[in-house]
Amino acid sequence: MSERLNHMRQVPALTQKLTELTFALKKGTIEQAVLSLVEIRASQLNGCAFCLDMHVKQAKLHGERELRLHHVPIWRESPLFSDRERAALEWTEALTRLSPYGVSHQIYAQARAQFTEDELVYLTYMVMVINAWNRASIAFQSVPGSQDKAFGLDKSGLA
C-alpha cells in the first residue's frame, strides 16, 4: 500500500480543525476507554487500516487490556464490556452503518439509558469525527503505522 496523498500535510488548516474537534470531544465526561472503543469499532466497520492501527495503539497506551481489543468485533458475545460500553458500541454501529430507517427507538433508548443528553451529543459527534477521519484515510490510502513516531504511538509496544 502506498499513500496517494498526505491529506494532513496538504491542507493543514482542515486537519487542525478536525483535530481540535477530536480533542474537544475527548475533554467531555465520557471515559477514554469508551471513546477508544468507538474509534476502534467505527474504524473496523469502515475498513480503515490507518485509523484502526492508530486507535488500537492509543488504547494500549491508555491502559486498555489486549484481550478487550481482540474482543471488539465480537462485543455482543463477549462478557468483557460494561452496559455503558455496549450502548456506545451499538450507537457507533447504528450511526456508522445508517439504516434507511435511521436509528431505531430501541437503540436510542439503550444509549439514553447509559448516557446523559450531553454525553449522547458528545458520543454522536465522536462517531461523526472518527467516520470523517476514516473516510479521509481511506480515500488517500494513509499507510498504517506511518505516523507512529510523530504521534508517539511507537511507545505502545505494538509494532
mmCIF file of C-alpha atoms in Angstrom:
data_model
loop_
_atom_site.group_PDB
_atom_site.id
_atom_site.type_symbol
_atom_site.label_atom_id
_atom_site.label_comp_id
_atom_site.label_asym_id
_atom_site.label_seq_id
_atom_site.Cartn_x
_atom_site.Cartn_y
_atom_site.Cartn_z
ATOM 1 C CA MET A 1 0.000 0.000 0.000
ATOM 2 C CA SER A 2 1.334 3.404 -0.849
ATOM 3 C CA GLU A 3 -0.139 6.695 0.187
ATOM 4 C CA ARG A 4 -1.912 8.605 -2.569
ATOM 5 C CA LEU A 5 -1.679 11.962 -0.851
ATOM 6 C CA ASN A 6 -0.876 13.135 2.673
ATOM 7 C CA HIS A 7 -4.126 14.939 3.431
ATOM 8 C CA MET A 8 -2.837 16.100 6.815
ATOM 9 C CA ARG A 9 0.054 17.990 5.236
ATOM 10 C CA GLN A 10 -1.749 19.025 2.071
ATOM 11 C CA VAL A 11 -4.344 21.240 3.775
ATOM 12 C CA PRO A 12 -3.159 21.522 7.381
ATOM 13 C CA ALA A 13 -5.828 24.068 8.347
ATOM 14 C CA LEU A 14 -8.582 21.484 7.799
ATOM 15 C CA THR A 15 -6.631 18.814 9.662
ATOM 16 C CA GLN A 16 -6.149 21.257 12.534
ATOM 17 C CA LYS A 17 -9.896 21.970 12.775
ATOM 18 C CA LEU A 18 -10.804 18.274 12.797
ATOM 19 C CA THR A 19 -8.053 17.640 15.353
ATOM 20 C CA GLU A 20 -9.395 20.444 17.555
ATOM 21 C CA LEU A 21 -12.883 18.947 17.424
ATOM 22 C CA THR A 22 -11.487 15.496 18.249
ATOM 23 C CA PHE A 23 -9.643 16.818 21.316
ATOM 24 C CA ALA A 24 -12.639 18.895 22.416
ATOM 25 C CA LEU A 25 -14.772 15.745 22.391
ATOM 26 C CA LYS A 26 -12.193 13.886 24.463
ATOM 27 C CA LYS A 27 -12.429 16.587 27.154
ATOM 28 C CA GLY A 28 -16.074 15.724 27.838
ATOM 29 C CA THR A 29 -17.342 13.400 30.548
ATOM 30 C CA ILE A 30 -17.211 10.183 28.520
ATOM 31 C CA GLU A 31 -14.416 7.897 29.653
ATOM 32 C CA GLN A 32 -11.369 7.481 27.412
ATOM 33 C CA ALA A 33 -11.926 3.711 27.316
ATOM 34 C CA VAL A 34 -15.400 4.213 25.818
ATOM 35 C CA LEU A 35 -14.136 6.728 23.268
ATOM 36 C CA SER A 36 -11.345 4.356 22.258
ATOM 37 C CA LEU A 37 -13.859 1.559 21.691
ATOM 38 C CA VAL A 38 -15.912 3.902 19.498
ATOM 39 C CA GLU A 39 -12.874 4.862 17.404
ATOM 40 C CA ILE A 40 -11.793 1.241 17.043
ATOM 41 C CA ARG A 41 -15.244 -0.130 16.171
ATOM 42 C CA ALA A 42 -16.047 2.548 13.591
ATOM 43 C CA SER A 43 -12.627 2.057 12.001
ATOM 44 C CA GLN A 44 -13.238 -1.698 11.832
ATOM 45 C CA LEU A 45 -16.649 -1.231 10.231
ATOM 46 C CA ASN A 46 -15.269 1.220 7.697
ATOM 47 C CA GLY A 47 -12.198 -0.885 6.923
ATOM 48 C CA CYS A 48 -9.831 1.950 7.773
ATOM 49 C CA ALA A 49 -6.450 0.313 8.355
ATOM 50 C CA PHE A 50 -4.645 3.549 9.287
ATOM 51 C CA CYS A 51 -7.185 4.585 11.942
ATOM 52 C CA LEU A 52 -7.654 1.090 13.324
ATOM 53 C CA ASP A 53 -3.886 0.711 13.719
ATOM 54 C CA MET A 54 -3.609 4.124 15.380
ATOM 55 C CA HIS A 55 -6.539 3.750 17.785
ATOM 56 C CA VAL A 56 -5.565 0.260 18.923
ATOM 57 C CA LYS A 57 -2.104 1.620 19.759
ATOM 58 C CA GLN A 58 -3.608 4.650 21.526
ATOM 59 C CA ALA A 59 -5.944 2.423 23.535
ATOM 60 C CA LYS A 60 -2.995 0.273 24.585
ATOM 61 C CA LEU A 61 -1.101 3.402 25.679
ATOM 62 C CA HIS A 62 -4.161 4.415 27.741
ATOM 63 C CA GLY A 63 -4.033 1.075 29.539
ATOM 64 C CA GLU A 64 -6.608 -0.932 27.596
ATOM 65 C CA ARG A 65 -6.259 -4.696 28.007
ATOM 66 C CA GLU A 66 -5.254 -6.566 24.864
ATOM 67 C CA LEU A 67 -7.982 -9.186 25.235
ATOM 68 C CA ARG A 68 -10.665 -6.478 25.158
ATOM 69 C CA LEU A 69 -9.101 -5.089 21.987
ATOM 70 C CA HIS A 70 -9.373 -8.534 20.407
ATOM 71 C CA HIS A 71 -12.993 -8.788 21.545
ATOM 72 C CA VAL A 72 -14.240 -5.528 19.995
ATOM 73 C CA PRO A 73 -15.524 -7.276 16.822
ATOM 74 C CA ILE A 74 -17.432 -9.761 18.998
ATOM 75 C CA TRP A 75 -18.577 -7.300 21.666
ATOM 76 C CA ARG A 76 -22.144 -8.639 21.665
ATOM 77 C CA GLU A 77 -20.960 -12.113 22.695
ATOM 78 C CA SER A 78 -18.086 -11.034 24.932
ATOM 79 C CA PRO A 79 -18.501 -10.678 28.714
ATOM 80 C CA LEU A 80 -15.688 -8.093 28.819
ATOM 81 C CA PHE A 81 -17.764 -4.957 28.187
ATOM 82 C CA SER A 82 -19.985 -2.956 30.522
ATOM 83 C CA ASP A 83 -23.557 -1.946 29.674
ATOM 84 C CA ARG A 84 -22.312 1.598 29.014
ATOM 85 C CA GLU A 85 -19.647 0.335 26.613
ATOM 86 C CA ARG A 86 -22.171 -1.920 24.875
ATOM 87 C CA ALA A 87 -24.542 1.009 24.414
ATOM 88 C CA ALA A 88 -21.693 3.087 22.946
ATOM 89 C CA LEU A 89 -20.709 0.293 20.572
ATOM 90 C CA GLU A 90 -24.324 -0.217 19.465
ATOM 91 C CA TRP A 91 -24.698 3.556 18.914
ATOM 92 C CA THR A 92 -21.438 3.592 16.937
ATOM 93 C CA GLU A 93 -22.617 0.796 14.670
ATOM 94 C CA ALA A 94 -26.029 2.378 14.149
ATOM 95 C CA LEU A 95 -24.516 5.738 13.143
ATOM 96 C CA THR A 96 -21.659 4.303 11.088
ATOM 97 C CA ARG A 97 -23.928 1.980 9.112
ATOM 98 C CA LEU A 98 -27.037 4.105 8.892
ATOM 99 C CA SER A 99 -30.154 2.128 8.151
ATOM 100 C CA PRO A 100 -32.591 3.509 5.559
ATOM 101 C CA TYR A 101 -34.926 3.925 8.533
ATOM 102 C CA GLY A 102 -32.444 5.799 10.714
ATOM 103 C CA VAL A 103 -31.625 4.853 14.299
ATOM 104 C CA SER A 104 -34.287 2.748 15.968
ATOM 105 C CA HIS A 105 -36.099 3.872 19.099
ATOM 106 C CA GLN A 106 -34.730 0.784 20.853
ATOM 107 C CA ILE A 107 -31.104 1.658 20.123
ATOM 108 C CA TYR A 108 -31.730 5.268 21.137
ATOM 109 C CA ALA A 109 -33.357 4.144 24.402
ATOM 110 C CA GLN A 110 -30.412 1.848 25.175
ATOM 111 C CA ALA A 111 -27.947 4.660 24.586
ATOM 112 C CA ARG A 112 -30.047 7.158 26.513
ATOM 113 C CA ALA A 113 -30.225 4.782 29.493
ATOM 114 C CA GLN A 114 -26.422 4.848 29.733
ATOM 115 C CA PHE A 115 -25.579 8.415 28.696
ATOM 116 C CA THR A 116 -26.876 11.828 29.710
ATOM 117 C CA GLU A 117 -28.264 14.025 26.951
ATOM 118 C CA ASP A 118 -24.999 15.979 26.789
ATOM 119 C CA GLU A 119 -22.961 12.774 26.709
ATOM 120 C CA LEU A 120 -25.091 11.400 23.905
ATOM 121 C CA VAL A 121 -24.325 14.504 21.865
ATOM 122 C CA TYR A 122 -20.604 14.068 22.588
ATOM 123 C CA LEU A 123 -20.822 10.386 21.679
ATOM 124 C CA THR A 124 -22.655 11.181 18.436
ATOM 125 C CA TYR A 125 -20.085 13.776 17.451
ATOM 126 C CA MET A 126 -17.256 11.349 18.277
ATOM 127 C CA VAL A 127 -18.811 8.825 15.898
ATOM 128 C CA MET A 128 -19.127 11.557 13.274
ATOM 129 C CA VAL A 129 -15.487 12.607 13.703
ATOM 130 C CA ILE A 130 -13.996 9.120 13.525
ATOM 131 C CA ASN A 131 -16.066 8.447 10.418
ATOM 132 C CA ALA A 132 -14.644 11.642 8.879
ATOM 133 C CA TRP A 133 -11.073 10.608 9.718
ATOM 134 C CA ASN A 134 -11.774 7.113 8.332
ATOM 135 C CA ARG A 135 -13.046 8.485 5.049
ATOM 136 C CA ALA A 136 -10.033 10.747 4.534
ATOM 137 C CA SER A 137 -7.565 7.984 5.423
ATOM 138 C CA ILE A 138 -9.303 5.509 3.122
ATOM 139 C CA ALA A 139 -9.585 7.978 0.240
ATOM 140 C CA PHE A 140 -5.901 8.886 0.353
ATOM 141 C CA GLN A 141 -4.651 5.428 1.458
ATOM 142 C CA SER A 142 -2.881 6.579 4.604
ATOM 143 C CA VAL A 143 -0.359 3.877 5.485
ATOM 144 C CA PRO A 144 -0.890 2.164 8.850
ATOM 145 C CA GLY A 145 1.928 2.935 11.270
ATOM 146 C CA SER A 146 3.389 5.692 9.104
ATOM 147 C CA GLN A 147 2.731 8.353 11.734
ATOM 148 C CA ASP A 148 3.621 6.286 14.812
ATOM 149 C CA LYS A 149 6.712 8.267 15.750
ATOM 150 C CA ALA A 150 5.033 11.649 15.146
ATOM 151 C CA PHE A 151 2.005 10.654 17.263
ATOM 152 C CA GLY A 152 4.029 8.889 19.986
ATOM 153 C CA LEU A 153 2.480 5.538 19.103
ATOM 154 C CA ASP A 154 5.866 3.831 18.809
ATOM 155 C CA LYS A 155 5.750 3.590 22.618
ATOM 156 C CA SER A 156 2.709 1.259 22.514
ATOM 157 C CA GLY A 157 4.813 -1.882 22.202
ATOM 158 C CA LEU A 158 2.788 -2.876 19.145
ATOM 159 C CA ALA A 159 4.887 -2.968 16.029
#
